[in-house]
Every structure is written in C-alpha cells, then in structure tokens.
Amino acid sequence: FPGPFTDVVTTNLKLRNPSDRKVCFKVKTTAPRRYCVRPNSGIIDPGSSVIVSVMLQPFDYDPNEKSKHKFMVQTTYAPPNISDMEAVWKEAKPDELMDSKLRCVFEMPNENDKLNDIDASKPAPVLNTSKQDGPMPKPHSVSLNDTETRKLVEECKRLQAEIMKLTDENRHLRDEGLRLRKVAHSDKSGSPTALALRDNGSNSLPSLLVVIAAIFIGFFLGKFIL
C-alpha cells in the first residue's frame, strides 16, 4: 500500500482459477477493522479470474512500526448445485481447503517522487501572445455585475436619505400631535383645535406607512447586495 495514508488507499488483488472446476474463495485478514474487502467471497468459474479490491482505511503512519497485517485467501472446489456459501465452508474438510497467505507492506513515497508528482501537477506554460493579439478583453459579465452593484448602492443610499427625511418629518408630526393633544385637553371636543388635531393625526398616518415601506425596501436591497 503506497502512502501517504491520510486517505483511503486501494490495492487490487487478482484471483485466477486455473482448474476445470468452479472454485469458492474467501478473503480473511488479521486486521478486519483496518481494511474493507470487496468482494470478500464468491465463486470463480473455470479459467476465469476475479478482481478483489482491498481498501486500507486512513491512519497515522509510523515508519518505525513494522506492519503485522496479513491476508489469507482460502479456496475450495465448489460442490454441484451450490446454494448456501456458508454451508460450503462449514462442511468443507481440512484436506479440501487451500490457502495463500499475503503480508501487507506500507511504503511512503520518497522526496524525489514527491517532487515529480508536484511537477506533473503543474499546468503547462502558456505562450505570451499579448503583444501580437493585444490585451485580453475583460469578460462582459464582470463589468455588468459591477455596474449593477454601483446602481444598487446608489439606489440604497437614496432610499436611506429619503428614510431619514421621512423620519424627521414623522418626528415633527409626532411632536406637533403631542402639542395639539395638550391643547385639546383644555378645549372642548367640538372646538376647532380638536378638529385640527384629528386632521393632523389622519395626515400623519400615510407618512408612517411610507416610512415603514421605505425601511422594508432598504432592508431587502441591503440583503441582496451583501
């Protein structure tokens, strides 16, 4: 298994059946939690082969630690009309089983291999043809986005200025309404002053609606720009 071992490392194991009979196989390991084997068992037809993928899970590699992981490929001739693989292995006699043992080896790439990999991953150089063909034009989509952004910023500033203006007007109307309420307490309900208070109160309502609408418009524009 080649390192580094920060990700899953997969090694393929090819099993070939040189006989003229079907063969059952099963792959075992001394470290089942560290490996994932697909397929880990099956049947190989006469003269055919099967690719078994052995996937080593990520782990912290220690170069001073020797690997003790081993695999064993166990095989036996498949009986006729096979239906249950587990029963085949349970009923197989020891002299009918064949096995091959493999020892795992971990190899870390040396510095030269790393440098070669880095050089291979670099993009190919691009010839400088700007003198002949002129400068490369900027994509239209970038300038268009910048223009739209500037327009939205200016519109947001304008709406904020209007909101501030309407807020001042609303504050002035509120102060005027408080003053008229004080005057209304000393007057009768049918006096001209009370009527003027009701008129001012009804006129301030649309201004409040405009302020609220402007605040919502500014909020949504700000969310869109950010």
XYZ file of N, CA and C in Angstrom:
678
model
N 0.847 -1.181 0.000
C 0.000 0.000 0.000
C 0.889 1.241 0.000
N 0.799 2.094 -1.037
C 1.616 3.312 -1.084
C 0.979 4.432 -0.270
N 1.820 5.198 0.450
C 1.351 6.329 1.229
C 1.238 7.585 0.393
N 0.858 8.738 0.976
C 0.547 8.892 2.405
C -0.803 8.260 2.740
N -1.012 8.006 4.003
C -2.183 7.260 4.432
C -3.231 8.169 5.087
N -3.319 9.388 4.575
C -4.328 10.333 5.073
C -5.689 10.094 4.441
N -5.735 9.256 3.410
C -6.994 8.927 2.750
C -7.015 7.418 2.477
N -8.140 6.940 1.971
C -8.265 5.511 1.688
C -7.315 5.119 0.557
N -6.556 4.051 0.767
C -5.629 3.527 -0.243
C -6.160 2.167 -0.698
N -6.355 2.029 -2.014
C -6.942 0.808 -2.567
C -5.905 0.029 -3.363
N -5.837 -1.270 -3.111
C -4.972 -2.181 -3.865
C -5.837 -3.332 -4.382
N -5.642 -3.680 -5.644
C -6.428 -4.748 -6.269
C -5.681 -6.077 -6.189
N -6.447 -7.094 -5.874
C -5.915 -8.463 -5.777
C -6.611 -9.317 -6.832
N -5.847 -9.900 -7.740
C -6.417 -10.699 -8.821
C -6.337 -12.182 -8.476
N -7.500 -12.822 -8.467
C -7.572 -14.263 -8.196
C -7.949 -14.982 -9.488
N -7.165 -15.981 -9.863
C -7.414 -16.715 -11.114
C -7.619 -18.191 -10.801
N -8.601 -18.775 -11.486
C -8.898 -20.199 -11.318
C -8.333 -20.966 -12.521
N -7.193 -21.659 -12.352
C -6.591 -22.385 -13.480
C -7.178 -23.777 -13.690
N -8.093 -24.182 -12.821
C -8.624 -25.545 -12.903
C -9.824 -25.599 -13.835
N -10.368 -26.804 -14.000
C -11.534 -27.002 -14.850
C -12.812 -27.154 -14.030
N -12.745 -26.763 -12.761
C -13.919 -26.827 -11.881
C -14.141 -25.457 -11.235
N -15.366 -25.216 -10.820
C -15.649 -23.976 -10.105
C -14.974 -23.991 -8.737
N -14.507 -22.815 -8.334
C -13.791 -22.686 -7.070
C -14.451 -21.612 -6.214
N -14.681 -21.936 -4.954
C -15.169 -20.938 -3.990
C -13.965 -20.298 -3.303
N -14.045 -18.977 -3.085
C -12.940 -18.289 -2.411
C -13.479 -17.422 -1.281
N -12.604 -17.159 -0.334
C -12.926 -16.284 0.791
C -11.644 -15.589 1.217
N -11.733 -14.249 1.459
C -10.562 -13.448 1.833
C -10.676 -13.080 3.307
N -9.632 -13.404 4.080
C -9.582 -13.106 5.505
C -8.390 -12.201 5.796
N -8.480 -11.424 6.893
C -7.380 -10.559 7.299
C -7.245 -10.578 8.809
N -6.036 -10.304 9.290
C -5.794 -10.242 10.734
C -6.216 -8.896 11.324
N -6.555 -7.912 10.479
C -6.982 -6.586 10.948
C -8.267 -6.194 10.223
N -9.390 -6.826 10.562
C -10.626 -6.563 9.815
C -11.145 -5.132 9.962
N -10.781 -4.431 11.047
C -11.253 -3.061 11.223
C -10.472 -2.053 10.388
N -9.324 -2.456 9.907
C -8.470 -1.534 9.145
C -8.668 -1.663 7.644
N -9.363 -2.720 7.198
C -9.499 -2.961 5.766
C -10.955 -3.198 5.398
N -11.244 -2.838 4.151
C -12.556 -3.121 3.569
C -12.303 -3.904 2.280
N -12.853 -5.118 2.199
C -12.588 -6.014 1.069
C -13.876 -6.224 0.281
N -13.823 -5.959 -1.025
C -14.986 -6.116 -1.900
C -14.577 -6.782 -3.212
N -15.134 -7.965 -3.556
C -15.930 -8.847 -2.698
C -15.008 -9.660 -1.786
N -15.519 -10.022 -0.640
C -14.689 -10.805 0.282
C -14.908 -12.308 0.127
N -15.857 -12.699 -0.743
C -16.070 -14.119 -1.028
C -16.841 -14.231 -2.334
N -16.838 -15.457 -2.903
C -17.554 -15.662 -4.156
C -17.141 -16.953 -4.831
N -17.495 -17.060 -6.117
C -17.209 -18.259 -6.914
C -16.491 -17.824 -8.186
N -15.456 -18.555 -8.552
C -14.700 -18.275 -9.780
C -14.926 -19.432 -10.744
N -15.370 -19.114 -11.941
C -15.584 -20.148 -12.963
C -14.253 -20.700 -13.463
N -14.272 -21.875 -14.082
C -13.021 -22.461 -14.598
C -12.360 -21.540 -15.625
N -11.068 -21.319 -15.464
C -10.299 -20.489 -16.377
C -10.581 -19.009 -16.253
N -11.400 -18.581 -15.309
C -11.738 -17.166 -15.149
C -10.951 -16.559 -13.988
N -11.106 -15.248 -13.820
C -10.423 -14.535 -12.741
C -11.368 -13.496 -12.136
N -11.060 -13.081 -10.934
C -11.856 -12.095 -10.188
C -10.911 -11.060 -9.592
N -11.333 -9.775 -9.667
C -10.562 -8.690 -9.066
C -11.178 -8.362 -7.710
N -10.363 -8.458 -6.662
C -10.796 -8.135 -5.303
C -10.135 -6.820 -4.895
N -10.935 -5.838 -4.487
C -10.421 -4.534 -4.058
C -10.228 -4.543 -2.549
N -9.003 -4.252 -2.129
C -8.663 -4.182 -0.710
C -8.404 -2.719 -0.376
N -9.257 -2.137 0.479
C -9.188 -0.704 0.805
C -8.676 -0.515 2.223
N -7.512 0.124 2.333
C -6.920 0.425 3.631
C -7.485 1.755 4.133
N -8.015 1.757 5.356
C -8.602 2.967 5.934
C -7.493 3.919 6.397
N -7.761 5.239 6.427
C -6.735 6.215 6.856
C -6.253 5.951 8.287
N -4.952 6.209 8.520
C -4.393 6.040 9.858
C -3.104 6.849 9.945
N -2.600 7.027 11.169
C -1.349 7.754 11.409
C -0.178 6.801 11.199
N 0.589 7.062 10.145
C 1.671 6.159 9.771
C 2.911 6.411 10.634
N 3.479 5.340 11.155
C 4.724 5.404 11.920
C 5.772 4.570 11.183
N 6.808 5.206 10.597
C 7.806 4.439 9.817
C 8.591 3.446 10.662
N 8.643 3.666 11.987
C 9.394 2.758 12.849
C 8.589 1.519 13.239
N 7.306 1.550 12.948
C 6.455 0.418 13.311
C 6.335 -0.545 12.123
N 6.674 -1.776 12.336
C 6.592 -2.785 11.280
C 5.168 -3.309 11.159
N 4.748 -3.498 9.932
C 3.381 -3.965 9.702
C 3.280 -5.458 10.007
N 2.264 -5.790 10.795
C 1.996 -7.191 11.112
C 0.683 -7.659 10.487
N 0.138 -6.847 9.591
C -1.137 -7.204 8.975
C -0.904 -8.268 7.901
N -1.791 -9.244 7.883
C -1.691 -10.318 6.897
C -3.069 -10.633 6.322
N -3.052 -11.155 5.104
C -4.271 -11.612 4.443
C -4.111 -13.082 4.099
N -5.256 -13.769 4.057
C -5.260 -15.167 3.639
C -6.424 -15.374 2.675
N -6.108 -15.904 1.512
C -7.117 -16.254 0.508
C -7.356 -17.756 0.619
N -8.546 -18.112 1.023
C -8.897 -19.523 1.226
C -9.801 -19.983 0.082
N -9.534 -21.151 -0.466
C -10.292 -21.669 -1.613
C -10.639 -23.131 -1.404
N -11.694 -23.538 -2.117
C -12.101 -24.940 -2.147
C -12.944 -25.153 -3.393
N -12.953 -26.387 -3.888
C -13.771 -26.685 -5.062
C -15.255 -26.577 -4.700
N -16.004 -25.938 -5.572
C -17.431 -25.742 -5.326
C -18.184 -27.039 -5.581
N -19.043 -27.446 -4.678
C -19.838 -28.669 -4.907
C -20.907 -28.406 -5.959
N -21.445 -29.444 -6.591
C -22.505 -29.242 -7.581
C -23.776 -28.720 -6.917
N -24.503 -27.904 -7.671
C -25.769 -27.331 -7.189
C -25.570 -26.589 -5.868
N -24.597 -25.696 -5.846
C -24.321 -24.932 -4.631
C -25.424 -23.886 -4.414
N -25.889 -23.770 -3.159
C -26.945 -22.806 -2.835
C -26.597 -21.963 -1.609
N -25.833 -22.541 -0.694
C -25.502 -21.830 0.542
C -23.986 -21.809 0.699
N -23.389 -20.583 0.569
C -21.938 -20.468 0.667
C -21.449 -20.764 2.077
N -22.189 -20.326 3.084
C -21.764 -20.564 4.457
C -21.721 -22.061 4.758
N -22.681 -22.779 4.221
C -22.696 -24.229 4.457
C -21.503 -24.902 3.793
N -21.062 -24.375 2.653
C -19.903 -24.958 1.963
C -18.668 -24.889 2.849
N -18.441 -23.735 3.492
C -17.247 -23.575 4.313
C -17.365 -24.370 5.613
N -18.570 -24.504 6.135
C -18.735 -25.267 7.376
C -18.549 -26.763 7.148
N -18.987 -27.230 5.993
C -18.937 -28.667 5.722
C -17.635 -29.099 5.051
N -16.800 -28.107 4.638
C -15.552 -28.462 3.949
C -14.572 -29.120 4.922
N -13.915 -30.158 4.465
C -12.924 -30.849 5.269
C -11.584 -30.127 5.184
N -10.745 -30.235 6.199
C -9.458 -29.529 6.179
C -8.589 -29.873 4.984
N -8.619 -31.151 4.535
C -7.778 -31.541 3.407
C -8.337 -31.047 2.071
N -9.583 -30.467 2.078
C -10.173 -29.928 0.855
C -9.931 -28.422 0.717
N -9.370 -27.795 1.735
C -9.135 -26.349 1.728
C -7.728 -26.038 1.246
N -7.618 -24.997 0.462
C -6.329 -24.475 0.005
C -6.250 -23.013 0.416
N -5.066 -22.564 0.797
C -4.937 -21.172 1.234
C -3.620 -20.587 0.761
N -3.637 -19.259 0.578
C -2.441 -18.493 0.227
C -2.375 -17.294 1.169
N -1.211 -17.100 1.794
C -1.047 -16.020 2.760
C -0.244 -14.874 2.157
N -0.660 -13.660 2.482
C -0.011 -12.447 1.983
C 0.280 -11.519 3.154
N 1.434 -10.865 3.119
C 1.805 -9.906 4.171
C 1.707 -8.499 3.606
N 1.132 -7.576 4.376
C 0.939 -6.189 3.931
C 2.236 -5.399 4.111
N 2.526 -4.569 3.134
C 3.704 -3.707 3.172
C 3.250 -2.272 2.931
N 3.682 -1.355 3.831
C 3.368 0.065 3.690
C 4.612 0.791 3.184
N 4.441 1.573 2.122
C 5.565 2.302 1.535
C 5.201 3.780 1.413
N 6.084 4.635 1.966
C 5.906 6.078 1.824
C 6.731 6.555 0.633
N 6.184 7.454 -0.194
C 6.964 7.968 -1.330
C 8.136 8.810 -0.844
N 9.297 8.668 -1.522
C 10.458 9.450 -1.133
C 10.356 10.872 -1.680
N 11.334 11.680 -1.346
C 11.275 13.100 -1.723
C 11.306 13.288 -3.233
N 12.060 12.461 -3.966
C 12.126 12.596 -5.420
C 10.777 12.317 -6.066
N 10.072 11.308 -5.531
C 8.741 11.010 -6.069
C 7.785 12.163 -5.812
N 7.899 12.793 -4.629
C 7.038 13.927 -4.330
C 7.281 15.078 -5.288
N 8.582 15.349 -5.569
C 8.897 16.437 -6.499
C 8.373 16.138 -7.888
N 8.471 14.879 -8.324
C 7.957 14.516 -9.641
C 6.451 14.674 -9.707
N 5.773 14.319 -8.608
C 4.319 14.478 -8.589
C 3.915 15.941 -8.640
N 4.682 16.800 -7.935
C 4.366 18.233 -7.952
C 4.588 18.815 -9.333
N 5.704 18.435 -9.999
C 5.963 18.935 -11.348
C 4.902 18.465 -12.324
N 4.446 17.237 -12.159
C 3.434 16.723 -13.082
C 2.092 17.402 -12.877
N 1.843 17.854 -11.646
C 0.557 18.502 -11.372
C 0.520 19.958 -11.791
N 1.678 20.560 -12.087
C 1.686 21.963 -12.513
C 1.069 22.094 -13.891
N 0.344 23.183 -14.171
C -0.235 23.367 -15.503
C 0.841 23.678 -16.534
N 0.563 23.337 -17.769
C 1.512 23.592 -18.849
C 1.668 25.090 -19.062
N 2.893 25.566 -19.386
C 3.089 27.008 -19.590
C 2.303 27.498 -20.803
N 1.846 28.743 -20.719
C 1.078 29.369 -21.791
C 1.947 30.396 -22.478
N 2.015 30.333 -23.799
C 2.819 31.281 -24.560
C 2.236 32.677 -24.448
N 3.115 33.677 -24.340
C 2.687 35.065 -24.201
C 2.431 35.640 -25.588
N 1.187 35.758 -25.972
C 0.821 36.288 -27.286
C 0.121 37.631 -27.170
N 0.270 38.294 -25.999
C -0.436 39.560 -25.812
C 0.119 40.651 -26.711
N 1.421 40.602 -27.066
C 1.974 41.626 -27.936
C 1.404 41.547 -29.338
N 1.108 40.341 -29.801
C 0.592 40.202 -31.152
C -0.916 40.419 -31.209
N -1.604 39.825 -30.281
C -3.062 39.880 -30.329
C -3.651 41.014 -29.517
N -2.842 41.721 -28.738
C -3.369 42.790 -27.909
C -3.842 42.243 -26.579
N -4.147 43.130 -25.652
C -4.591 42.668 -24.327
C -5.901 41.930 -24.402
N -6.030 40.979 -23.511
C -7.255 40.192 -23.467
C -8.386 41.051 -22.930
N -9.534 41.076 -23.595
C -10.651 41.886 -23.101
C -11.227 41.267 -21.840
N -11.703 42.123 -20.972
C -12.340 41.646 -19.746
C -13.690 41.052 -20.079
N -14.090 40.057 -19.361
C -15.419 39.478 -19.603
C -16.513 40.502 -19.348
N -17.534 40.483 -20.238
C -18.619 41.440 -20.108
C -19.409 41.221 -18.829
N -19.443 39.967 -18.370
C -20.255 39.678 -17.194
C -19.713 40.365 -15.954
N -18.346 40.531 -15.886
C -17.767 41.176 -14.715
C -18.133 42.641 -14.668
N -17.951 43.376 -15.810
C -18.281 44.790 -15.836
C -19.771 45.012 -15.616
N -20.584 44.111 -16.145
C -22.023 44.256 -15.976
C -22.398 44.096 -14.512
N -21.785 43.164 -13.829
C -22.082 42.987 -12.422
C -21.637 44.188 -11.611
N -20.463 44.755 -11.944
C -20.002 45.937 -11.225
C -20.946 47.107 -11.429
N -21.438 47.291 -12.655
C -22.368 48.391 -12.927
C -23.663 48.215 -12.148
N -24.178 47.010 -12.154
C -25.408 46.768 -11.401
C -25.196 46.983 -9.908
N -24.039 46.596 -9.409
C -23.764 46.794 -7.991
C -23.721 48.268 -7.637
N -23.058 49.075 -8.489
C -22.995 50.516 -8.221
C -24.385 51.132 -8.237
N -25.221 50.711 -9.204
C -26.581 51.247 -9.267
C -27.366 50.900 -8.009
N -27.215 49.655 -7.546
C -27.940 49.248 -6.342
C -27.457 49.996 -5.112
N -26.130 50.243 -5.038
C -25.599 51.000 -3.902
C -26.134 52.417 -3.902
N -26.140 53.056 -5.103
C -26.659 54.415 -5.184
C -28.142 54.461 -4.840
N -28.903 53.463 -5.317
C -30.328 53.437 -5.016
C -30.556 53.240 -3.517
N -29.730 52.405 -2.903
C -29.860 52.187 -1.470
C -29.561 53.453 -0.679
N -28.502 54.199 -1.108
C -28.183 55.456 -0.433
C -29.324 56.455 -0.579
N -29.925 56.499 -1.787
C -31.021 57.437 -1.996
C -32.211 57.089 -1.115
N -32.516 55.780 -1.023
C -33.629 55.367 -0.171
C -33.344 55.646 1.300
N -32.088 55.453 1.706
C -31.753 55.756 3.091
C -31.918 57.233 3.397
N -31.532 58.099 2.423
C -31.720 59.539 2.622
C -33.196 59.885 2.735
N -34.016 59.251 1.884
C -35.451 59.506 1.963
C -36.029 59.010 3.289
N -35.523 57.853 3.758
C -35.995 57.331 5.041
C -35.673 58.305 6.167
N -34.439 58.863 6.140
C -34.064 59.830 7.172
C -34.942 61.075 7.106
N -35.226 61.511 5.873
C -36.076 62.698 5.713
C -37.478 62.428 6.231
N -38.032 61.266 5.852
C -39.377 60.925 6.316
C -39.411 60.713 7.823
N -38.299 60.175 8.375
C -38.243 60.007 9.830
C -38.297 61.348 10.551
N -37.551 62.336 9.996
C -37.590 63.669 10.595
C -38.985 64.276 10.500
N -39.615 64.093 9.343
C -40.968 64.633 9.194
C -41.928 63.947 10.158
N -41.782 62.631 10.306
C -42.664 61.916 11.228
C -42.433 62.366 12.669
N -41.154 62.617 13.034
C -40.863 63.108 14.385
C -41.496 64.484 14.616
N -41.409 65.323 13.573
C -42.002 66.655 13.682
C -43.518 66.558 13.846
N -44.142 65.652 13.050
C -45.592 65.485 13.167
C -45.973 64.929 14.530
N -45.132 64.006 15.070
C -45.449 63.451 16.372
C -45.371 64.517 17.462
N -44.323 65.358 17.373
C -44.216 66.445 18.356
C -45.380 67.406 18.233
N -45.763 67.693 16.986
C -46.894 68.602 16.771
C -48.174 67.978 17.312
N -48.335 66.657 17.139
C -49.527 65.989 17.651
C -49.589 66.021 19.166
N -48.410 65.828 19.824
C -48.397 65.913 21.280
C -48.776 67.299 21.771
N -48.266 68.290 21.047
C -48.603 69.662 21.451
C -50.087 69.925 21.296
N -50.674 69.434 20.198
C -52.100 69.665 19.973
C -52.951 68.881 20.966
N -52.441 67.682 21.404
C -53.202 66.934 22.395
C -53.287 67.689 23.713
N -52.186 68.334 24.079
C -52.197 69.126 25.303
C -53.210 70.268 25.210
N -53.255 70.868 24.024
C -54.206 71.958 23.830
C -55.622 71.420 23.837
N -55.813 70.188 23.291
C -57.159 69.626 23.201
C -57.740 69.328 24.570
N -56.876 69.003 25.536
C -57.390 68.710 26.874
C -58.077 69.911 27.497
N -57.617 71.089 27.162
C -58.203 72.302 27.722
C -59.370 72.828 26.889
N -59.578 72.276 25.724
C -60.685 72.702 24.863
C -61.776 71.667 24.859
N -62.869 72.014 24.334
C -63.977 71.082 24.185
C -63.743 70.179 22.986
N -64.459 69.044 23.015
C -64.241 68.086 21.938
C -64.696 68.620 20.605
N -65.636 69.550 20.595
C -66.121 70.089 19.321
C -65.440 71.351 18.895
N -64.405 71.791 19.596
C -63.723 73.035 19.259
C -62.897 72.872 18.004
N -62.552 74.006 17.345
C -61.723 73.928 16.123
C -60.349 73.307 16.387
N -59.821 73.496 17.583
C -58.488 72.941 17.880
C -58.509 71.418 17.873
N -59.571 70.849 18.468
C -59.694 69.391 18.480
C -59.862 68.837 17.094
N -60.630 69.569 16.282
C -60.777 69.113 14.895
C -59.445 69.150 14.165
N -58.657 70.196 14.416
C -57.344 70.278 13.773
C -56.447 69.133 14.208
N -56.549 68.714 15.505
C -55.746 67.588 15.991
C -56.080 66.308 15.256
N -57.406 66.062 15.056
C -57.813 64.859 14.340
C -57.334 64.883 12.897
N -57.369 66.094 12.277
C -56.899 66.195 10.900
C -55.411 65.902 10.819
N -54.620 66.464 11.759
C -53.177 66.209 11.728
C -52.865 64.740 11.977
N -53.644 64.108 12.879
C -53.419 62.684 13.146
C -53.700 61.835 11.946
N -54.780 62.176 11.201
C -55.090 61.400 9.997
C -54.077 61.629 8.900
N -53.491 62.874 8.844
C -52.489 63.152 7.810
C -51.161 62.457 8.117
N -50.860 62.247 9.396
C -49.572 61.617 9.730
C -49.555 60.126 9.436
N -50.760 59.487 9.335
C -50.819 58.056 9.083
C -50.183 57.650 7.761
N -50.483 58.327 6.624
C -49.797 57.939 5.371
C -48.289 58.092 5.455
N -47.817 59.151 6.176
C -46.370 59.330 6.293
C -45.739 58.154 7.021
N -46.422 57.651 8.052
C -45.898 56.483 8.756
C -45.845 55.265 7.853
N -46.851 55.082 7.019
C -46.849 53.949 6.090
C -45.703 54.063 5.097
N -45.423 55.288 4.619
C -44.323 55.491 3.666
C -42.994 55.155 4.326
N -42.839 55.568 5.589
C -41.587 55.287 6.300
C -41.382 53.783 6.452
N -42.445 53.069 6.852
C -42.339 51.616 7.030
C -42.011 50.929 5.712
N -42.683 51.347 4.619
C -42.402 50.749 3.307
C -40.969 51.007 2.883
N -40.464 52.245 3.125
C -39.091 52.567 2.740
C -38.093 51.747 3.536
N -38.387 51.502 4.816
C -37.475 50.701 5.644
C -37.394 49.266 5.115
N -38.542 48.667 4.761
C -38.542 47.311 4.208
C -37.793 47.254 2.888
N -37.975 48.291 2.023
C -37.263 48.294 0.727
C -35.755 48.352 0.952
N -35.310 49.211 1.845
C -33.879 49.319 2.138
C -33.315 48.042 2.726
N -34.108 47.364 3.592
C -33.643 46.115 4.207
C -33.419 45.034 3.162
N -34.411 44.870 2.247
C -34.270 43.830 1.214
C -33.159 44.163 0.249
N -32.979 45.444 -0.124
C -31.866 45.801 -1.012
C -30.536 45.534 -0.335
N -30.421 45.837 0.944
C -29.181 45.571 1.657
C -28.866 44.093 1.716
N -29.884 43.240 1.968
C -29.666 41.806 1.980
C -29.228 41.299 0.624
N -29.792 41.870 -0.473
C -29.455 41.416 -1.815
C -28.006 41.766 -2.159
N -27.582 42.989 -1.779
C -26.215 43.431 -2.119
C -25.192 42.632 -1.328
N -25.445 42.419 -0.034
C -24.487 41.690 0.793
C -24.493 40.219 0.465
